[in-house]
Short mmCIF file of N, CA and C in Angstrom, two decimals:
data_model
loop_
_atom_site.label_atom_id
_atom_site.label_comp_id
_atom_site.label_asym_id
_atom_site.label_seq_id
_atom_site.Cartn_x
_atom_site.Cartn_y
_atom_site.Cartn_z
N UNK A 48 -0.46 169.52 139.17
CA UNK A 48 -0.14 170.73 139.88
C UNK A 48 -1.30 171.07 140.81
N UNK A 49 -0.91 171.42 142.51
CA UNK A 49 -1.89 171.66 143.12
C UNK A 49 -2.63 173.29 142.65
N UNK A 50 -4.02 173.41 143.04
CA UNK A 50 -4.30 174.98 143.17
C UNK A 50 -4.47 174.97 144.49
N UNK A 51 -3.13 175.93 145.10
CA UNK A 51 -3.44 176.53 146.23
C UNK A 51 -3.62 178.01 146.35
N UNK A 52 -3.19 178.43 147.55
CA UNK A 52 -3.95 179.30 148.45
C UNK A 52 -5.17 179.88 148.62
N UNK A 53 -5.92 180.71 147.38
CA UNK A 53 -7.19 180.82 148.25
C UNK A 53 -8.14 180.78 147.24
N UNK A 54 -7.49 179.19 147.31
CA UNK A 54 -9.35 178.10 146.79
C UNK A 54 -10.38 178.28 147.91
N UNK A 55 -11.46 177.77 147.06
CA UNK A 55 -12.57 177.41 147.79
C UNK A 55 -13.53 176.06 147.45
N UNK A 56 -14.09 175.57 147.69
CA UNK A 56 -14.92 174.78 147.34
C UNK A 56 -16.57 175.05 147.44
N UNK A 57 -17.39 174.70 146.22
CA UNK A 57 -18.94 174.89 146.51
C UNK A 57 -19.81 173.97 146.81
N UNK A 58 -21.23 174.28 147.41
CA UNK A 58 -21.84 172.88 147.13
C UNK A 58 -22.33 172.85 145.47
N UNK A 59 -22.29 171.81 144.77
CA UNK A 59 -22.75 172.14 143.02
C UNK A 59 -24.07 171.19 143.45
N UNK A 60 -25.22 171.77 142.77
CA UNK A 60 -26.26 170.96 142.95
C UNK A 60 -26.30 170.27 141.49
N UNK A 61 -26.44 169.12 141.10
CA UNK A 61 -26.75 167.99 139.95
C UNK A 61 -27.37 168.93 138.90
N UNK A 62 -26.33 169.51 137.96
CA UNK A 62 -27.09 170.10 136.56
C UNK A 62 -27.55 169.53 135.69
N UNK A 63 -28.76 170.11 134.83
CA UNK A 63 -29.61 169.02 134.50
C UNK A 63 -28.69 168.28 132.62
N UNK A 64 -27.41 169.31 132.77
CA UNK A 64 -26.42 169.01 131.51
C UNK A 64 -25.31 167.48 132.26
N UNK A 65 -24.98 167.87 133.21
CA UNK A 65 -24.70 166.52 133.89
C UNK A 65 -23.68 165.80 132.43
N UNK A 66 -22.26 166.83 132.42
CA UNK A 66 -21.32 166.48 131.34
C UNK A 66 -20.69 165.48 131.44
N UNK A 67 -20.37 164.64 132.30
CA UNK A 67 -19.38 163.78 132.55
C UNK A 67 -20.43 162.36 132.62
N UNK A 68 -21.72 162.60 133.54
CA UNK A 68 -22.10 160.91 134.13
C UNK A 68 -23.55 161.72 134.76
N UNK A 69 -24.27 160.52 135.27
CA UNK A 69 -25.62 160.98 135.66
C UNK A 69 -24.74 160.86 137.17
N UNK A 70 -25.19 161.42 138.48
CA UNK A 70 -24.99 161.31 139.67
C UNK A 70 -25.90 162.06 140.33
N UNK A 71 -25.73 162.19 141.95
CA UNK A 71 -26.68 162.69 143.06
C UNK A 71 -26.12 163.60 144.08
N UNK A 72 -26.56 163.94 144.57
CA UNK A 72 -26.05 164.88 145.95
C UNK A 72 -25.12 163.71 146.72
N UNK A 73 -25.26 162.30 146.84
CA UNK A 73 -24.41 161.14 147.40
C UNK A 73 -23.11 160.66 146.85
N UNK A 74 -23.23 161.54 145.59
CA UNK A 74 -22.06 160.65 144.45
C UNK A 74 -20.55 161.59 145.04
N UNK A 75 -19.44 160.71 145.13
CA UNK A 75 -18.48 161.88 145.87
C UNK A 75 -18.04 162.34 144.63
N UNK A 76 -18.27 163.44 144.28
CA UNK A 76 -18.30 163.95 142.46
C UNK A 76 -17.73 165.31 143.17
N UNK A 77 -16.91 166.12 142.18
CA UNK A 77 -16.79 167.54 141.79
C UNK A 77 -17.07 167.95 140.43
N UNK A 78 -17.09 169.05 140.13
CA UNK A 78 -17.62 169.66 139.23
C UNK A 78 -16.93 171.09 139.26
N UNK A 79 -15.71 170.78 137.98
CA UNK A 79 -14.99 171.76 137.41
C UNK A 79 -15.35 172.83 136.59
N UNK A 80 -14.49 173.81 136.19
CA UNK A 80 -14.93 175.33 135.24
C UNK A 80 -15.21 174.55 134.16
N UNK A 81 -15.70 174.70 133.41
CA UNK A 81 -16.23 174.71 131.92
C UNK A 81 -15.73 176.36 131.22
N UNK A 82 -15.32 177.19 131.77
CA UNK A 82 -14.60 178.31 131.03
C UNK A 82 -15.30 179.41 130.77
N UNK A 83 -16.94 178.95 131.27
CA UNK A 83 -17.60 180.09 130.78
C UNK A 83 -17.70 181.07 131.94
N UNK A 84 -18.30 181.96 131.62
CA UNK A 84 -18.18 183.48 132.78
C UNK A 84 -17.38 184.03 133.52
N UNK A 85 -16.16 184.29 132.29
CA UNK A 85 -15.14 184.45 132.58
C UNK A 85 -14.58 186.03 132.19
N UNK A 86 -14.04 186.42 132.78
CA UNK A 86 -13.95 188.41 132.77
C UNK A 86 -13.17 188.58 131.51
N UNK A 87 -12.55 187.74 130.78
CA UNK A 87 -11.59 187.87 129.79
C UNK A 87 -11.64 186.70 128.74
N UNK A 88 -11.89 186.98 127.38
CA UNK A 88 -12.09 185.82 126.46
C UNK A 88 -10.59 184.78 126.58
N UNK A 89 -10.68 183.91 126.50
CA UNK A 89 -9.56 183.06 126.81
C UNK A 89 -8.96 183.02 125.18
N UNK A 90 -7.31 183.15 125.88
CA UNK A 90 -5.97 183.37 125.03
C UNK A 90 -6.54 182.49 123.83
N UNK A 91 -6.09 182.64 122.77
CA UNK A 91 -5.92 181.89 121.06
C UNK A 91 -5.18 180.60 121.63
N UNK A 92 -6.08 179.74 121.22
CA UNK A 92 -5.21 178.59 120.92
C UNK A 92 -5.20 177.81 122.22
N UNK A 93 -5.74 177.86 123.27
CA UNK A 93 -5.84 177.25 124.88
C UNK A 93 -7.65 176.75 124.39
N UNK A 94 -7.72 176.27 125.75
CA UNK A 94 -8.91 175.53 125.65
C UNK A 94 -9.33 176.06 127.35
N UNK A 95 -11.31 176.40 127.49
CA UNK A 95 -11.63 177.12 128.30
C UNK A 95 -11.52 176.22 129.36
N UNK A 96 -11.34 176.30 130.54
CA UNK A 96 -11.84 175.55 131.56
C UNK A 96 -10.78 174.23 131.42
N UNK A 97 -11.65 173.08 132.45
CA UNK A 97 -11.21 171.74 132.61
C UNK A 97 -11.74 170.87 131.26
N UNK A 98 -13.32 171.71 131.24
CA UNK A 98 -14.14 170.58 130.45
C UNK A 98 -14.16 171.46 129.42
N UNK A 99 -14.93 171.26 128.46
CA UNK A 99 -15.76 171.85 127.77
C UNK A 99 -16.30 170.69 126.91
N UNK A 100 -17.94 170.93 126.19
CA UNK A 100 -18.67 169.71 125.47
C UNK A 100 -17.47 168.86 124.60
N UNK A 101 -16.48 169.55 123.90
CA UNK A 101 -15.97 168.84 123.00
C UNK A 101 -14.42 168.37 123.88
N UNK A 102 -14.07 168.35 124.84
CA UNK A 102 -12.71 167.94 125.43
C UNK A 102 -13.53 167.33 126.82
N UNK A 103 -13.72 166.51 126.58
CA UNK A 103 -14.36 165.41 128.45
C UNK A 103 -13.42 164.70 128.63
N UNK A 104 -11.62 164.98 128.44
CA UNK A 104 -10.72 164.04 129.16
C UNK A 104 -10.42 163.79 130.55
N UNK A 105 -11.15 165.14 131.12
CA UNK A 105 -11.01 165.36 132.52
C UNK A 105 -12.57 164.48 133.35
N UNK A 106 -13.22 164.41 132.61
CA UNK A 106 -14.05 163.19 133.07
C UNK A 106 -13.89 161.87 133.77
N UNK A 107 -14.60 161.49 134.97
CA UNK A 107 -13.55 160.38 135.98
C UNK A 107 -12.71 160.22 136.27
N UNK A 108 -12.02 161.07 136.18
CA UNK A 108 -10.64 161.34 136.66
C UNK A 108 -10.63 161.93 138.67
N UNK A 109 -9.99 161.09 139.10
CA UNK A 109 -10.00 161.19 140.69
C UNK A 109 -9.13 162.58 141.03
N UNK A 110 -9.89 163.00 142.04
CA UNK A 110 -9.21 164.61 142.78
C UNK A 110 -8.58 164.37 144.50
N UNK A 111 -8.33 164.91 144.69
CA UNK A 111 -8.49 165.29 146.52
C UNK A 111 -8.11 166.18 146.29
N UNK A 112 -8.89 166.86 147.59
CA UNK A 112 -8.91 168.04 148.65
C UNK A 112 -8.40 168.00 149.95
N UNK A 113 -7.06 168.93 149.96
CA UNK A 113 -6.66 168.97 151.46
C UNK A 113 -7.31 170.69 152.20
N UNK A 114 -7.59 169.82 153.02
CA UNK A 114 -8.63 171.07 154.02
C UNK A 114 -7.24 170.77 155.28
N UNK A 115 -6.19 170.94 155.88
CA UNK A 115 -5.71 171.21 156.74
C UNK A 115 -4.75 169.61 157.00
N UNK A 116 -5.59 168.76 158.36
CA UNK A 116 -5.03 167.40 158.12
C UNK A 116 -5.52 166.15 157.35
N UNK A 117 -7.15 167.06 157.04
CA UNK A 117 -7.93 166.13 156.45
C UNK A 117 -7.95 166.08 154.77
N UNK A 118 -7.37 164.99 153.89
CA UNK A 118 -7.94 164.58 152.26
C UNK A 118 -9.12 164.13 152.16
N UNK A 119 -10.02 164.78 151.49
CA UNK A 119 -11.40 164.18 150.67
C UNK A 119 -11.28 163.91 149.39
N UNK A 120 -11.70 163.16 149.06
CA UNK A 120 -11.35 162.86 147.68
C UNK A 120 -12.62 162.03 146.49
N UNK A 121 -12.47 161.77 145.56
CA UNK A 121 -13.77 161.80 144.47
C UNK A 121 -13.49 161.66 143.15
N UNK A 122 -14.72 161.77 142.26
CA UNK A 122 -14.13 161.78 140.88
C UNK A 122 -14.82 162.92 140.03
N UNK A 123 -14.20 164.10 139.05
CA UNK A 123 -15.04 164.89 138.18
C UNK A 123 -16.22 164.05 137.12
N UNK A 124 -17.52 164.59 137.68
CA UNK A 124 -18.49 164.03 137.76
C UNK A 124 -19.17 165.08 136.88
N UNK A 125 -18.74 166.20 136.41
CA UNK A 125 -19.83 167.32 135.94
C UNK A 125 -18.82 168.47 135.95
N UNK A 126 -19.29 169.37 134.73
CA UNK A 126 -18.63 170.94 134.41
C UNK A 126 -19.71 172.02 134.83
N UNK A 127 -19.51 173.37 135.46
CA UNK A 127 -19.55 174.05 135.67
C UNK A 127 -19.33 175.65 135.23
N UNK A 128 -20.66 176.57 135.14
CA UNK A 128 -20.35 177.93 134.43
C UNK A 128 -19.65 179.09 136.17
N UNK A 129 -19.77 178.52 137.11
CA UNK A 129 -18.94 179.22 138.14
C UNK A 129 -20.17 180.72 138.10
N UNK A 130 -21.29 180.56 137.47
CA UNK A 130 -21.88 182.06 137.26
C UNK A 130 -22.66 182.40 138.15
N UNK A 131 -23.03 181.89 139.73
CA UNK A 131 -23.53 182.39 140.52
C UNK A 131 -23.15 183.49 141.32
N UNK A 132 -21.89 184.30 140.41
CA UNK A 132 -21.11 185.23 141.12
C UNK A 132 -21.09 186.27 140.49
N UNK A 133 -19.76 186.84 140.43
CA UNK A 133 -19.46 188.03 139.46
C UNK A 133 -18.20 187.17 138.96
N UNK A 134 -18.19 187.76 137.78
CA UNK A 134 -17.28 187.10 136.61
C UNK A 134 -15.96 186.54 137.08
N UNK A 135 -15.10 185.20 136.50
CA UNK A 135 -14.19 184.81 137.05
C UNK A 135 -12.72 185.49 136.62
N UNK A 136 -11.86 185.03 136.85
CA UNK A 136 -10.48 185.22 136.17
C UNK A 136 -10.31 183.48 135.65
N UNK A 137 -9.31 183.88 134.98
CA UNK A 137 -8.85 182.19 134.10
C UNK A 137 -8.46 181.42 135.83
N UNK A 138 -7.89 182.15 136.44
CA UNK A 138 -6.80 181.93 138.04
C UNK A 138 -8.20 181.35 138.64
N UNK A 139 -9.04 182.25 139.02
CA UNK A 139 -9.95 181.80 139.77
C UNK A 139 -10.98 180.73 139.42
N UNK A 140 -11.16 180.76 138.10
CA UNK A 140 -11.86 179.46 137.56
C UNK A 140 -11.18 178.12 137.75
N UNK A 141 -9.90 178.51 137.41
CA UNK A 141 -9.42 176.56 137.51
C UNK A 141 -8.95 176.41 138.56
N UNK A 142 -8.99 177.29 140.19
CA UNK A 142 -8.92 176.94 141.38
C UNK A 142 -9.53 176.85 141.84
N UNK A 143 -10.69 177.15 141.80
CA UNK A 143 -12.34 176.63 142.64
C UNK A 143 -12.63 175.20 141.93
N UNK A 144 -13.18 174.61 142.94
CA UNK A 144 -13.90 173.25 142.62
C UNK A 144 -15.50 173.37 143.19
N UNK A 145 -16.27 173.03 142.96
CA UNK A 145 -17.70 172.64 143.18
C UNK A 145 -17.66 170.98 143.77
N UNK A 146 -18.57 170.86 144.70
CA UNK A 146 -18.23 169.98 145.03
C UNK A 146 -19.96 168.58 145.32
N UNK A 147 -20.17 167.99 145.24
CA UNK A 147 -21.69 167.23 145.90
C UNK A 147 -21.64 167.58 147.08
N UNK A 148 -23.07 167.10 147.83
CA UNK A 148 -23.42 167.69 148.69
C UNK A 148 -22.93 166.87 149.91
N UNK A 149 -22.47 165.72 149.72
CA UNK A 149 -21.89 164.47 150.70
C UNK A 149 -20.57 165.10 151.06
N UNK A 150 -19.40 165.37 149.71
CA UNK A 150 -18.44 166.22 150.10
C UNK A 150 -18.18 167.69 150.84
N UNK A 151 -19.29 168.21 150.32
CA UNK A 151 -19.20 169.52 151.11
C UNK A 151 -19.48 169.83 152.48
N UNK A 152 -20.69 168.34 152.74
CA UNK A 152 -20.63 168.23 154.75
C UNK A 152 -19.21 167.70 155.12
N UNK A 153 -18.59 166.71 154.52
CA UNK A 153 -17.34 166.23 154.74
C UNK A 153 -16.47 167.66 155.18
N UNK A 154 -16.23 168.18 154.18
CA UNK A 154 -15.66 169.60 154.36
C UNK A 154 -16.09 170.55 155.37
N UNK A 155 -17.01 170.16 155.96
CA UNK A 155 -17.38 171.50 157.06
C UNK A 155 -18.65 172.32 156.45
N UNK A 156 -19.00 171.90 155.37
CA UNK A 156 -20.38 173.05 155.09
C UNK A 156 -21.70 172.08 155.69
N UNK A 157 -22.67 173.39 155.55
CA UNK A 157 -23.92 173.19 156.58
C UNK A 157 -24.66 173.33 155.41
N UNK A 158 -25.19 172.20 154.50
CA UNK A 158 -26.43 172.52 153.60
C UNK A 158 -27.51 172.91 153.86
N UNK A 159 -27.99 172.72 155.53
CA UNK A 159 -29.23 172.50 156.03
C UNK A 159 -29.23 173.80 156.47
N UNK A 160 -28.42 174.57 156.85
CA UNK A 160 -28.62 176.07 157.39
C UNK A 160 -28.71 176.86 156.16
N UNK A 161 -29.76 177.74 156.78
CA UNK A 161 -29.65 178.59 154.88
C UNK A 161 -29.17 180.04 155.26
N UNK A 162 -28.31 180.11 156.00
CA UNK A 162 -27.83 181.27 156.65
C UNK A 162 -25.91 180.79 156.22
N UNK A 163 -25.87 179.67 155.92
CA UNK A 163 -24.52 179.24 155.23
C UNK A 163 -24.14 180.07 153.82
N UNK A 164 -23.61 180.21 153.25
CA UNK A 164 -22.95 181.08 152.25
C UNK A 164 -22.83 180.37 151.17
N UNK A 165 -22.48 178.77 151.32
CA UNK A 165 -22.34 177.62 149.93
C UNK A 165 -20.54 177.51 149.96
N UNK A 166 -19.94 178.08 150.89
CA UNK A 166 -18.58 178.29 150.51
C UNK A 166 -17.49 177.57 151.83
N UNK A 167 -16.54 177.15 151.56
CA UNK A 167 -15.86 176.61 152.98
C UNK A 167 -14.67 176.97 152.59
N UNK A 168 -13.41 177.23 153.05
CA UNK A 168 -12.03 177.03 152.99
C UNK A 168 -11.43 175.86 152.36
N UNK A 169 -10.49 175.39 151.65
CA UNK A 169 -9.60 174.37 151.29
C UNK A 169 -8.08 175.40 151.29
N UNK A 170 -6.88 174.18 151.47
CA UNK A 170 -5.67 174.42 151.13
C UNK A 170 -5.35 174.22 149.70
N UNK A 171 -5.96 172.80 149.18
CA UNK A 171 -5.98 172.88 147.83
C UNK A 171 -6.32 171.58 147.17
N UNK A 172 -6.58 171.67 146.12
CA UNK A 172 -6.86 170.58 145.59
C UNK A 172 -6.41 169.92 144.53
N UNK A 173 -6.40 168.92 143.98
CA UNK A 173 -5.68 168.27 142.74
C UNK A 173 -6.19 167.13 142.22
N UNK A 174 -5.61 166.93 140.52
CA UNK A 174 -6.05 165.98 140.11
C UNK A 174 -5.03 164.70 140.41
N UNK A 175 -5.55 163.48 140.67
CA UNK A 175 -4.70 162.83 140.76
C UNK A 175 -4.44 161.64 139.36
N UNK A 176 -3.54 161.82 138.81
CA UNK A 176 -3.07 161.36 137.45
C UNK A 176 -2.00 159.89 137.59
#
């Protein structure tokens, strides 16, 4: 199932938990919710996020991103607390993706300007199964 309308994508810089695989700012990797910092304890009986330490099925598993006419695409490379913000919704956690830093110039972001925000537009993204 795609997440559309108003995803976004980040740059994720290489955490030093690095859940899935070791990689680099070069690796075409994303980096999904892990469930944490989230505005609402998640429902009985669901599981937080994509990842979490004890469920890594979503590990190497290939994505794309459609940004308009253009697909980028990659593999979940690493989980994510999404906490450089204010708290998520369950909605907004498993529609944002984080992304390396190779993908996110692909996408239109400017790592090198520090007047950039970390954030770009997508239509949406998915796992591909």
């Amino acid at each position: 199932m795609a997440r559309e309308g108003t995803s976004s994508t980040r740059y994720a810089r290489p955490t030093p938990i690095q859940v899935c695989e070791t990689y680099t700012n070069t690796t075409r990797g994303a980096c999904l919710w892990i469930g944490d910092h989230a505005r609402t304890a998640t429902p009985r009986g669901l599981t937080p996020g994509w990842l979490t330490d004890d469920d890594k099925s979503n590990c190497g598993k290939q994505f794309v991103i459609k940004q308009g006419q253009k697909n980028v695409g990659g593999r979940v490379v690493d989980a994510c607390s999404f906490d450089d913000g204010a708290r998520v919704t369950t909605g907004q956690g498993c529609s944002a993706i984080y992304v390396t830093k190779v993908l996110y110039a692909e996408l239109g972001g400017n790592v090198n300007d520090p007047n950039n925000v970390g954030s770009v537009k997508i239509d949406s993204w998915d796992l591909c199964v």
